[in-house]
């Protein structure tokens, strides 16, 4: 890969990815402190954040501002969502009010397939829409025509100072990952995939350890139409009752303890607050094993 010592890079990346440190919890000190992964790019990424899929600009601005106020420091959007401007406004509003600095916030966006023919322009468009200077993490939204060329554009974005970390989304096998990584000068820092208690895909997570690449979970609570199915699972309800927590909090806590970055989406202030309050309890080894046993390798979406 670009003439670097790949073996040494892999070892260094693995060590870095296993280190977690606290992220800023806000000026009040009353909000939970979310742990961070140190990515193979050297930047810190919070282990829990807010997803904004299906939100328009106005809704995204409010949910992002609320999330930051409640202690979130990771925000996930995409060009396809059509809400990058709203996400940027929500972040800038929090900055203007002194809740955070730009360096405290980690914003992820993605290049959509419709822009794969001109990815450099897509990077510039997202950067302008967000209005936050640099982009913390930019992903290829899904496999498609010229995605290897799109990844090269992301690398150019890093070298130009427009992007700090890069990765891919909706690549589910080692073979799919290697197709992008084999010609890369910059190893993907993150693979963002559907991931939940019924589809854990731990084999990919284990494979990516050699690169120090982190798996990030979208639809961690099952997604629209399936959330109550996961919340009603007997094992989850039993564990939630034993800790005095909600099923959502138990599931999100499992993601974090299992080594995933997790981005539950919500525009509901109560749910936003609920979802981040998972750092005051720990699942036991037996509980983690019980949840791991729920894996059915069953995805709810086919993106």
PDB file of C-alpha atoms in Angstrom:
ATOM      1  CA  UNK A   1       0.000   0.000   0.000  1.00  0.00           C
ATOM      2  CA  UNK A   2       1.784   3.059  -1.271  1.00  0.00           C
ATOM      3  CA  UNK A   3       5.195   1.608  -0.404  1.00  0.00           C
ATOM      4  CA  UNK A   4       4.697   1.824   3.374  1.00  0.00           C
ATOM      5  CA  UNK A   5       5.715  -0.949   5.751  1.00  0.00           C
ATOM      6  CA  UNK A   6       2.281  -2.559   5.889  1.00  0.00           C
ATOM      7  CA  UNK A   7       3.077  -4.996   8.708  1.00  0.00           C
ATOM      8  CA  UNK A   8       4.364  -2.266  11.016  1.00  0.00           C
ATOM      9  CA  UNK A   9       1.420  -0.032  10.106  1.00  0.00           C
ATOM     10  CA  UNK A  10      -1.061  -2.788  10.872  1.00  0.00           C
ATOM     11  CA  UNK A  11       0.496  -3.434  14.284  1.00  0.00           C
ATOM     12  CA  UNK A  12       0.510   0.267  15.134  1.00  0.00           C
ATOM     13  CA  UNK A  13      -3.059   0.691  13.937  1.00  0.00           C
ATOM     14  CA  UNK A  14      -4.263  -2.256  16.001  1.00  0.00           C
ATOM     15  CA  UNK A  15      -2.658  -0.912  19.166  1.00  0.00           C
ATOM     16  CA  UNK A  16      -4.112   2.552  18.578  1.00  0.00           C
ATOM     17  CA  UNK A  17      -7.606   1.249  17.869  1.00  0.00           C
ATOM     18  CA  UNK A  18      -7.727  -0.639  21.140  1.00  0.00           C
ATOM     19  CA  UNK A  19      -7.041   2.476  23.204  1.00  0.00           C
ATOM     20  CA  UNK A  20     -10.076   4.358  24.491  1.00  0.00           C
ATOM     21  CA  UNK A  21      -9.970   7.706  26.204  1.00  0.00           C
ATOM     22  CA  UNK A  22     -12.666  10.065  27.387  1.00  0.00           C
ATOM     23  CA  UNK A  23     -14.074  12.715  25.104  1.00  0.00           C
ATOM     24  CA  UNK A  24     -15.046  16.165  26.307  1.00  0.00           C
ATOM     25  CA  UNK A  25     -18.398  16.064  28.105  1.00  0.00           C
ATOM     26  CA  UNK A  26     -19.256  19.745  27.755  1.00  0.00           C
ATOM     27  CA  UNK A  27     -18.758  22.877  29.745  1.00  0.00           C
ATOM     28  CA  UNK A  28     -21.233  22.058  32.516  1.00  0.00           C
ATOM     29  CA  UNK A  29     -19.522  18.822  33.490  1.00  0.00           C
ATOM     30  CA  UNK A  30     -22.975  17.353  34.206  1.00  0.00           C
ATOM     31  CA  UNK A  31     -23.276  15.302  31.028  1.00  0.00           C
ATOM     32  CA  UNK A  32     -21.927  11.760  30.633  1.00  0.00           C
ATOM     33  CA  UNK A  33     -18.402  11.421  29.317  1.00  0.00           C
ATOM     34  CA  UNK A  34     -18.427   9.274  26.192  1.00  0.00           C
ATOM     35  CA  UNK A  35     -15.314   7.123  25.653  1.00  0.00           C
ATOM     36  CA  UNK A  36     -13.383   7.516  22.409  1.00  0.00           C
ATOM     37  CA  UNK A  37     -11.552   5.186  20.084  1.00  0.00           C
ATOM     38  CA  UNK A  38      -8.259   6.411  18.715  1.00  0.00           C
ATOM     39  CA  UNK A  39      -8.589   5.619  15.021  1.00  0.00           C
ATOM     40  CA  UNK A  40      -5.771   4.346  12.834  1.00  0.00           C
ATOM     41  CA  UNK A  41      -5.664   7.896  11.432  1.00  0.00           C
ATOM     42  CA  UNK A  42      -4.626   9.161  14.863  1.00  0.00           C
ATOM     43  CA  UNK A  43      -7.855  11.072  15.529  1.00  0.00           C
ATOM     44  CA  UNK A  44     -10.259  10.316  18.367  1.00  0.00           C
ATOM     45  CA  UNK A  45     -13.805   9.206  17.576  1.00  0.00           C
ATOM     46  CA  UNK A  46     -16.547   9.006  20.233  1.00  0.00           C
ATOM     47  CA  UNK A  47     -18.009   5.548  20.704  1.00  0.00           C
ATOM     48  CA  UNK A  48     -21.595   6.839  20.717  1.00  0.00           C
ATOM     49  CA  UNK A  49     -23.226   9.492  18.579  1.00  0.00           C
ATOM     50  CA  UNK A  50     -26.396  10.717  16.925  1.00  0.00           C
ATOM     51  CA  UNK A  51     -27.682   9.434  13.587  1.00  0.00           C
ATOM     52  CA  UNK A  52     -29.731  11.855  11.464  1.00  0.00           C
ATOM     53  CA  UNK A  53     -31.149   9.642   8.682  1.00  0.00           C
ATOM     54  CA  UNK A  54     -34.712  10.743   7.631  1.00  0.00           C
ATOM     55  CA  UNK A  55     -34.373  14.166   9.284  1.00  0.00           C
ATOM     56  CA  UNK A  56     -34.768  17.343   7.233  1.00  0.00           C
ATOM     57  CA  UNK A  57     -32.555  20.382   7.759  1.00  0.00           C
ATOM     58  CA  UNK A  58     -34.758  22.018  10.388  1.00  0.00           C
ATOM     59  CA  UNK A  59     -35.216  18.822  12.386  1.00  0.00           C
ATOM     60  CA  UNK A  60     -31.531  17.923  12.125  1.00  0.00           C
ATOM     61  CA  UNK A  61     -30.498  21.336  13.427  1.00  0.00           C
ATOM     62  CA  UNK A  62     -32.636  20.898  16.533  1.00  0.00           C
ATOM     63  CA  UNK A  63     -31.722  17.269  17.206  1.00  0.00           C
ATOM     64  CA  UNK A  64     -28.004  17.948  16.736  1.00  0.00           C
ATOM     65  CA  UNK A  65     -28.102  20.955  19.047  1.00  0.00           C
ATOM     66  CA  UNK A  66     -30.046  18.963  21.650  1.00  0.00           C
ATOM     67  CA  UNK A  67     -27.648  16.033  21.389  1.00  0.00           C
ATOM     68  CA  UNK A  68     -24.586  18.235  21.867  1.00  0.00           C
ATOM     69  CA  UNK A  69     -26.218  19.891  24.861  1.00  0.00           C
ATOM     70  CA  UNK A  70     -26.806  16.417  26.328  1.00  0.00           C
ATOM     71  CA  UNK A  71     -23.182  15.361  25.898  1.00  0.00           C
ATOM     72  CA  UNK A  72     -22.994  13.884  22.379  1.00  0.00           C
ATOM     73  CA  UNK A  73     -19.863  14.690  20.417  1.00  0.00           C
ATOM     74  CA  UNK A  74     -20.333  12.427  17.358  1.00  0.00           C
ATOM     75  CA  UNK A  75     -22.850  13.388  14.669  1.00  0.00           C
ATOM     76  CA  UNK A  76     -23.555  11.266  11.587  1.00  0.00           C
ATOM     77  CA  UNK A  77     -25.030  12.595   8.355  1.00  0.00           C
ATOM     78  CA  UNK A  78     -24.700  11.986   4.607  1.00  0.00           C
ATOM     79  CA  UNK A  79     -25.114  13.864   1.353  1.00  0.00           C
ATOM     80  CA  UNK A  80     -27.993  11.522   0.552  1.00  0.00           C
ATOM     81  CA  UNK A  81     -29.876  12.565   3.704  1.00  0.00           C
ATOM     82  CA  UNK A  82     -30.219  16.142   2.450  1.00  0.00           C
ATOM     83  CA  UNK A  83     -29.579  17.581   5.898  1.00  0.00           C
ATOM     84  CA  UNK A  84     -25.887  18.506   5.966  1.00  0.00           C
ATOM     85  CA  UNK A  85     -26.773  22.199   6.200  1.00  0.00           C
ATOM     86  CA  UNK A  86     -29.019  21.574   9.201  1.00  0.00           C
ATOM     87  CA  UNK A  87     -26.371  19.459  10.902  1.00  0.00           C
ATOM     88  CA  UNK A  88     -23.826  22.209  10.382  1.00  0.00           C
ATOM     89  CA  UNK A  89     -26.191  24.831  11.776  1.00  0.00           C
ATOM     90  CA  UNK A  90     -26.847  22.725  14.879  1.00  0.00           C
ATOM     91  CA  UNK A  91     -23.121  22.305  15.527  1.00  0.00           C
ATOM     92  CA  UNK A  92     -22.358  25.992  14.939  1.00  0.00           C
ATOM     93  CA  UNK A  93     -25.189  27.009  17.257  1.00  0.00           C
ATOM     94  CA  UNK A  94     -23.701  24.902  20.040  1.00  0.00           C
ATOM     95  CA  UNK A  95     -20.270  26.383  19.352  1.00  0.00           C
ATOM     96  CA  UNK A  96     -21.636  29.940  19.337  1.00  0.00           C
ATOM     97  CA  UNK A  97     -23.288  29.351  22.709  1.00  0.00           C
ATOM     98  CA  UNK A  98     -20.014  28.097  24.181  1.00  0.00           C
ATOM     99  CA  UNK A  99     -21.198  24.524  24.754  1.00  0.00           C
ATOM    100  CA  UNK A 100     -18.311  23.093  22.738  1.00  0.00           C
ATOM    101  CA  UNK A 101     -15.475  24.018  20.439  1.00  0.00           C
ATOM    102  CA  UNK A 102     -15.131  22.754  16.882  1.00  0.00           C
ATOM    103  CA  UNK A 103     -12.388  20.384  18.013  1.00  0.00           C
ATOM    104  CA  UNK A 104     -14.796  18.751  20.478  1.00  0.00           C
ATOM    105  CA  UNK A 105     -17.162  17.637  17.722  1.00  0.00           C
ATOM    106  CA  UNK A 106     -16.705  14.719  15.319  1.00  0.00           C
ATOM    107  CA  UNK A 107     -18.888  14.958  12.203  1.00  0.00           C
ATOM    108  CA  UNK A 108     -19.252  12.133   9.691  1.00  0.00           C
ATOM    109  CA  UNK A 109     -20.716  12.469   6.211  1.00  0.00           C
ATOM    110  CA  UNK A 110     -20.777  10.284   3.109  1.00  0.00           C
ATOM    111  CA  UNK A 111     -20.474  10.528  -0.670  1.00  0.00           C
ATOM    112  CA  UNK A 112     -23.647   9.187  -2.280  1.00  0.00           C
ATOM    113  CA  UNK A 113     -23.612   6.963  -5.387  1.00  0.00           C
ATOM    114  CA  UNK A 114     -25.056   9.735  -7.547  1.00  0.00           C
ATOM    115  CA  UNK A 115     -21.818  11.653  -7.026  1.00  0.00           C
ATOM    116  CA  UNK A 116     -19.377   8.791  -7.669  1.00  0.00           C
ATOM    117  CA  UNK A 117     -18.560  10.137 -11.140  1.00  0.00           C
ATOM    118  CA  UNK A 118     -17.229  13.394  -9.642  1.00  0.00           C
ATOM    119  CA  UNK A 119     -16.230  12.645  -6.047  1.00  0.00           C
ATOM    120  CA  UNK A 120     -13.868  15.618  -5.660  1.00  0.00           C
ATOM    121  CA  UNK A 121     -16.733  18.034  -6.282  1.00  0.00           C
ATOM    122  CA  UNK A 122     -18.906  16.029  -3.879  1.00  0.00           C
ATOM    123  CA  UNK A 123     -16.331  16.468  -1.129  1.00  0.00           C
ATOM    124  CA  UNK A 124     -16.283  20.222  -1.705  1.00  0.00           C
ATOM    125  CA  UNK A 125     -20.099  20.356  -1.725  1.00  0.00           C
ATOM    126  CA  UNK A 126     -20.370  18.530   1.607  1.00  0.00           C
ATOM    127  CA  UNK A 127     -17.671  20.694   3.128  1.00  0.00           C
ATOM    128  CA  UNK A 128     -19.560  23.828   2.036  1.00  0.00           C
ATOM    129  CA  UNK A 129     -22.959  22.531   3.210  1.00  0.00           C
ATOM    130  CA  UNK A 130     -21.667  21.616   6.661  1.00  0.00           C
ATOM    131  CA  UNK A 131     -19.810  24.902   7.048  1.00  0.00           C
ATOM    132  CA  UNK A 132     -17.496  23.502   9.699  1.00  0.00           C
ATOM    133  CA  UNK A 133     -14.161  23.791   7.924  1.00  0.00           C
ATOM    134  CA  UNK A 134     -12.810  20.261   7.821  1.00  0.00           C
ATOM    135  CA  UNK A 135     -14.831  17.010   7.786  1.00  0.00           C
ATOM    136  CA  UNK A 136     -13.846  14.629  10.582  1.00  0.00           C
ATOM    137  CA  UNK A 137     -14.777  11.427   8.736  1.00  0.00           C
ATOM    138  CA  UNK A 138     -16.013  10.887   5.197  1.00  0.00           C
ATOM    139  CA  UNK A 139     -17.222   7.546   3.902  1.00  0.00           C
ATOM    140  CA  UNK A 140     -18.127   5.945   0.605  1.00  0.00           C
ATOM    141  CA  UNK A 141     -21.849   5.476   1.227  1.00  0.00           C
ATOM    142  CA  UNK A 142     -22.075   2.061  -0.429  1.00  0.00           C
ATOM    143  CA  UNK A 143     -20.387  -0.075  -3.088  1.00  0.00           C
ATOM    144  CA  UNK A 144     -20.975   1.106  -6.633  1.00  0.00           C
ATOM    145  CA  UNK A 145     -19.465   2.117  -9.945  1.00  0.00           C
ATOM    146  CA  UNK A 146     -16.025   3.730  -9.524  1.00  0.00           C
ATOM    147  CA  UNK A 147     -15.985   3.310  -5.757  1.00  0.00           C
ATOM    148  CA  UNK A 148     -12.255   2.577  -5.885  1.00  0.00           C
ATOM    149  CA  UNK A 149     -11.827   5.918  -7.658  1.00  0.00           C
ATOM    150  CA  UNK A 150     -14.050   7.548  -5.059  1.00  0.00           C
ATOM    151  CA  UNK A 151     -11.754   6.261  -2.320  1.00  0.00           C
ATOM    152  CA  UNK A 152      -8.772   7.806  -4.107  1.00  0.00           C
ATOM    153  CA  UNK A 153     -10.662  11.115  -4.070  1.00  0.00           C
ATOM    154  CA  UNK A 154     -11.153  10.746  -0.315  1.00  0.00           C
ATOM    155  CA  UNK A 155      -7.413  10.247   0.028  1.00  0.00           C
ATOM    156  CA  UNK A 156      -6.850  13.447  -1.948  1.00  0.00           C
ATOM    157  CA  UNK A 157      -9.263  15.155   0.417  1.00  0.00           C
ATOM    158  CA  UNK A 158      -7.155  14.072   3.383  1.00  0.00           C
ATOM    159  CA  UNK A 159      -3.956  15.297   1.753  1.00  0.00           C
ATOM    160  CA  UNK A 160      -5.641  18.647   0.987  1.00  0.00           C
ATOM    161  CA  UNK A 161      -6.740  19.093   4.612  1.00  0.00           C
ATOM    162  CA  UNK A 162     -10.445  18.869   3.796  1.00  0.00           C
ATOM    163  CA  UNK A 163     -10.979  15.543   5.584  1.00  0.00           C
ATOM    164  CA  UNK A 164      -9.271  14.048   8.629  1.00  0.00           C
ATOM    165  CA  UNK A 165     -10.279  10.361   8.438  1.00  0.00           C
ATOM    166  CA  UNK A 166     -11.840   8.232   5.711  1.00  0.00           C
ATOM    167  CA  UNK A 167     -13.656   4.933   5.412  1.00  0.00           C
ATOM    168  CA  UNK A 168     -16.435   2.954   3.776  1.00  0.00           C
ATOM    169  CA  UNK A 169     -20.039   2.015   4.509  1.00  0.00           C
ATOM    170  CA  UNK A 170     -22.091  -1.063   3.646  1.00  0.00           C
ATOM    171  CA  UNK A 171     -19.119  -3.312   2.875  1.00  0.00           C
ATOM    172  CA  UNK A 172     -19.834  -6.553   4.744  1.00  0.00           C
ATOM    173  CA  UNK A 173     -17.086  -9.052   3.939  1.00  0.00           C
ATOM    174  CA  UNK A 174     -13.286  -9.160   4.089  1.00  0.00           C
ATOM    175  CA  UNK A 175     -13.278  -9.488   0.294  1.00  0.00           C
ATOM    176  CA  UNK A 176     -15.308  -6.288  -0.128  1.00  0.00           C
ATOM    177  CA  UNK A 177     -13.023  -4.470   2.304  1.00  0.00           C
ATOM    178  CA  UNK A 178      -9.867  -5.714   0.593  1.00  0.00           C
ATOM    179  CA  UNK A 179     -11.075  -4.571  -2.814  1.00  0.00           C
ATOM    180  CA  UNK A 180     -10.872  -0.995  -1.514  1.00  0.00           C
ATOM    181  CA  UNK A 181      -7.916  -1.384   0.842  1.00  0.00           C
ATOM    182  CA  UNK A 182      -5.523  -3.269  -1.451  1.00  0.00           C
ATOM    183  CA  UNK A 183      -4.742  -0.192  -3.547  1.00  0.00           C
ATOM    184  CA  UNK A 184      -5.161   2.358  -0.764  1.00  0.00           C
ATOM    185  CA  UNK A 185      -2.473   4.681   0.527  1.00  0.00           C
ATOM    186  CA  UNK A 186      -4.633   5.354   3.606  1.00  0.00           C
ATOM    187  CA  UNK A 187      -6.222   2.362   5.309  1.00  0.00           C
ATOM    188  CA  UNK A 188      -9.943   2.867   6.009  1.00  0.00           C
ATOM    189  CA  UNK A 189     -10.402   4.027   9.592  1.00  0.00           C
ATOM    190  CA  UNK A 190     -14.055   2.986   9.838  1.00  0.00           C
ATOM    191  CA  UNK A 191     -16.472   0.550   8.215  1.00  0.00           C
ATOM    192  CA  UNK A 192     -20.044   1.648   8.930  1.00  0.00           C
ATOM    193  CA  UNK A 193     -22.564  -1.170   8.501  1.00  0.00           C
ATOM    194  CA  UNK A 194     -25.952  -2.372   9.660  1.00  0.00           C
ATOM    195  CA  UNK A 195     -25.207  -3.996  12.983  1.00  0.00           C
ATOM    196  CA  UNK A 196     -27.484  -5.010  15.863  1.00  0.00           C
ATOM    197  CA  UNK A 197     -28.101  -7.885  18.249  1.00  0.00           C
ATOM    198  CA  UNK A 198     -29.616 -10.041  15.459  1.00  0.00           C
ATOM    199  CA  UNK A 199     -26.840  -9.206  12.988  1.00  0.00           C
ATOM    200  CA  UNK A 200     -23.521  -8.877  14.809  1.00  0.00           C
ATOM    201  CA  UNK A 201     -21.077  -9.792  12.008  1.00  0.00           C
ATOM    202  CA  UNK A 202     -18.277 -10.330  14.498  1.00  0.00           C
ATOM    203  CA  UNK A 203     -16.244 -12.151  11.861  1.00  0.00           C
ATOM    204  CA  UNK A 204     -15.747  -8.902   9.930  1.00  0.00           C
ATOM    205  CA  UNK A 205     -14.951  -6.999  13.119  1.00  0.00           C
ATOM    206  CA  UNK A 206     -12.295  -9.572  14.013  1.00  0.00           C
ATOM    207  CA  UNK A 207     -10.831  -9.488  10.509  1.00  0.00           C
ATOM    208  CA  UNK A 208     -10.515  -5.697  10.575  1.00  0.00           C
ATOM    209  CA  UNK A 209      -8.520  -5.768  13.810  1.00  0.00           C
ATOM    210  CA  UNK A 210      -5.361  -6.389  11.753  1.00  0.00           C
ATOM    211  CA  UNK A 211      -5.855  -2.969  10.153  1.00  0.00           C
ATOM    212  CA  UNK A 212      -7.010  -1.131  13.266  1.00  0.00           C
ATOM    213  CA  UNK A 213     -10.255  -0.427  11.413  1.00  0.00           C
ATOM    214  CA  UNK A 214     -13.302   0.173  13.608  1.00  0.00           C
ATOM    215  CA  UNK A 215     -16.805  -1.115  12.852  1.00  0.00           C
ATOM    216  CA  UNK A 216     -19.576   1.455  13.347  1.00  0.00           C
ATOM    217  CA  UNK A 217     -23.182   0.304  13.783  1.00  0.00           C
ATOM    218  CA  UNK A 218     -26.081   1.897  11.954  1.00  0.00           C
ATOM    219  CA  UNK A 219     -29.574   0.738  12.924  1.00  0.00           C
ATOM    220  CA  UNK A 220     -28.150  -0.429  16.265  1.00  0.00           C
ATOM    221  CA  UNK A 221     -31.685  -0.642  17.673  1.00  0.00           C
ATOM    222  CA  UNK A 222     -33.040  -2.478  14.635  1.00  0.00           C
ATOM    223  CA  UNK A 223     -34.202   0.501  12.628  1.00  0.00           C
ATOM    224  CA  UNK A 224     -37.669   1.660  11.746  1.00  0.00           C
ATOM    225  CA  UNK A 225     -40.158  -1.179  11.904  1.00  0.00           C
ATOM    226  CA  UNK A 226     -37.913  -3.482  13.928  1.00  0.00           C
ATOM    227  CA  UNK A 227     -37.078  -1.526  17.088  1.00  0.00           C
ATOM    228  CA  UNK A 228     -39.858  -3.037  19.174  1.00  0.00           C
ATOM    229  CA  UNK A 229     -38.853  -6.507  17.992  1.00  0.00           C
ATOM    230  CA  UNK A 230     -35.440  -6.015  19.593  1.00  0.00           C
ATOM    231  CA  UNK A 231     -36.838  -4.242  22.659  1.00  0.00           C
ATOM    232  CA  UNK A 232     -39.244  -7.143  23.257  1.00  0.00           C
ATOM    233  CA  UNK A 233     -36.535  -9.798  23.156  1.00  0.00           C
ATOM    234  CA  UNK A 234     -36.779 -11.806  26.390  1.00  0.00           C
ATOM    235  CA  UNK A 235     -33.017 -11.752  27.028  1.00  0.00           C
ATOM    236  CA  UNK A 236     -32.811  -7.986  26.565  1.00  0.00           C
ATOM    237  CA  UNK A 237     -35.829  -7.346  28.809  1.00  0.00           C
ATOM    238  CA  UNK A 238     -34.436  -9.590  31.533  1.00  0.00           C
ATOM    239  CA  UNK A 239     -31.061  -7.856  31.514  1.00  0.00           C
ATOM    240  CA  UNK A 240     -32.684  -4.407  31.406  1.00  0.00           C
ATOM    241  CA  UNK A 241     -34.789  -5.210  34.457  1.00  0.00           C
ATOM    242  CA  UNK A 242     -31.750  -6.411  36.398  1.00  0.00           C
ATOM    243  CA  UNK A 243     -29.960  -3.090  35.843  1.00  0.00           C
ATOM    244  CA  UNK A 244     -32.979  -0.782  36.098  1.00  0.00           C
ATOM    245  CA  UNK A 245     -32.331   0.313  32.496  1.00  0.00           C
ATOM    246  CA  UNK A 246     -34.385   0.361  29.307  1.00  0.00           C
ATOM    247  CA  UNK A 247     -33.964  -2.216  26.519  1.00  0.00           C
ATOM    248  CA  UNK A 248     -32.501   0.535  24.320  1.00  0.00           C
ATOM    249  CA  UNK A 249     -29.853   1.330  26.917  1.00  0.00           C
ATOM    250  CA  UNK A 250     -28.901  -2.333  27.311  1.00  0.00           C
ATOM    251  CA  UNK A 251     -28.563  -2.809  23.549  1.00  0.00           C
ATOM    252  CA  UNK A 252     -26.471   0.329  23.138  1.00  0.00           C
ATOM    253  CA  UNK A 253     -24.319  -0.659  26.106  1.00  0.00           C
ATOM    254  CA  UNK A 254     -23.741  -4.041  24.455  1.00  0.00           C
ATOM    255  CA  UNK A 255     -22.539  -2.311  21.267  1.00  0.00           C
ATOM    256  CA  UNK A 256     -20.039  -0.192  23.172  1.00  0.00           C
ATOM    257  CA  UNK A 257     -18.715  -3.065  25.296  1.00  0.00           C
ATOM    258  CA  UNK A 258     -18.432  -5.227  22.185  1.00  0.00           C
ATOM    259  CA  UNK A 259     -16.130  -2.621  20.644  1.00  0.00           C
ATOM    260  CA  UNK A 260     -18.451  -0.919  18.166  1.00  0.00           C
ATOM    261  CA  UNK A 261     -19.083   2.761  17.545  1.00  0.00           C
ATOM    262  CA  UNK A 262     -22.849   3.212  17.700  1.00  0.00           C
ATOM    263  CA  UNK A 263     -25.089   5.937  16.215  1.00  0.00           C
ATOM    264  CA  UNK A 264     -28.752   5.577  17.248  1.00  0.00           C
ATOM    265  CA  UNK A 265     -30.927   8.013  15.339  1.00  0.00           C
ATOM    266  CA  UNK A 266     -33.574  10.120  17.026  1.00  0.00           C
ATOM    267  CA  UNK A 267     -35.250  13.516  16.935  1.00  0.00           C
ATOM    268  CA  UNK A 268     -37.019  12.903  20.248  1.00  0.00           C
ATOM    269  CA  UNK A 269     -35.343  14.793  23.089  1.00  0.00           C
ATOM    270  CA  UNK A 270     -36.232  12.143  25.670  1.00  0.00           C
ATOM    271  CA  UNK A 271     -34.803   9.359  23.523  1.00  0.00           C
ATOM    272  CA  UNK A 272     -31.669  11.368  22.754  1.00  0.00           C
ATOM    273  CA  UNK A 273     -31.094  11.756  26.492  1.00  0.00           C
ATOM    274  CA  UNK A 274     -31.951   8.122  27.208  1.00  0.00           C
ATOM    275  CA  UNK A 275     -29.560   6.791  24.579  1.00  0.00           C
ATOM    276  CA  UNK A 276     -26.473   8.508  25.965  1.00  0.00           C
ATOM    277  CA  UNK A 277     -27.090   7.472  29.564  1.00  0.00           C
ATOM    278  CA  UNK A 278     -25.377   4.103  29.226  1.00  0.00           C
ATOM    279  CA  UNK A 279     -22.054   4.846  30.874  1.00  0.00           C
ATOM    280  CA  UNK A 280     -23.135   4.412  34.497  1.00  0.00           C
ATOM    281  CA  UNK A 281     -23.493   0.635  34.347  1.00  0.00           C
ATOM    282  CA  UNK A 282     -21.635  -2.359  32.907  1.00  0.00           C
ATOM    283  CA  UNK A 283     -22.916  -5.599  31.461  1.00  0.00           C
ATOM    284  CA  UNK A 284     -21.414  -8.692  33.057  1.00  0.00           C
ATOM    285  CA  UNK A 285     -19.493 -11.276  31.041  1.00  0.00           C
ATOM    286  CA  UNK A 286     -22.467 -13.633  31.283  1.00  0.00           C
ATOM    287  CA  UNK A 287     -24.818 -10.911  30.041  1.00  0.00           C
ATOM    288  CA  UNK A 288     -22.523 -10.100  27.127  1.00  0.00           C
ATOM    289  CA  UNK A 289     -22.396 -13.794  26.258  1.00  0.00           C
ATOM    290  CA  UNK A 290     -26.190 -14.066  26.418  1.00  0.00           C
ATOM    291  CA  UNK A 291     -26.595 -11.126  24.038  1.00  0.00           C
ATOM    292  CA  UNK A 292     -23.927 -12.485  21.696  1.00  0.00           C
ATOM    293  CA  UNK A 293     -25.951 -15.712  21.512  1.00  0.00           C
ATOM    294  CA  UNK A 294     -28.865 -13.742  20.013  1.00  0.00           C
ATOM    295  CA  UNK A 295     -26.989 -13.327  16.731  1.00  0.00           C
ATOM    296  CA  UNK A 296     -29.045 -14.718  13.841  1.00  0.00           C
ATOM    297  CA  UNK A 297     -26.938 -13.203  11.056  1.00  0.00           C
ATOM    298  CA  UNK A 298     -30.191 -11.579   9.958  1.00  0.00           C
ATOM    299  CA  UNK A 299     -30.139  -8.153   8.351  1.00  0.00           C
ATOM    300  CA  UNK A 300     -33.227  -5.958   8.120  1.00  0.00           C
ATOM    301  CA  UNK A 301     -32.003  -3.956   5.109  1.00  0.00           C
ATOM    302  CA  UNK A 302     -30.159  -4.904   1.917  1.00  0.00           C
ATOM    303  CA  UNK A 303     -28.317  -1.654   1.169  1.00  0.00           C
TER     304      UNK A 303
END
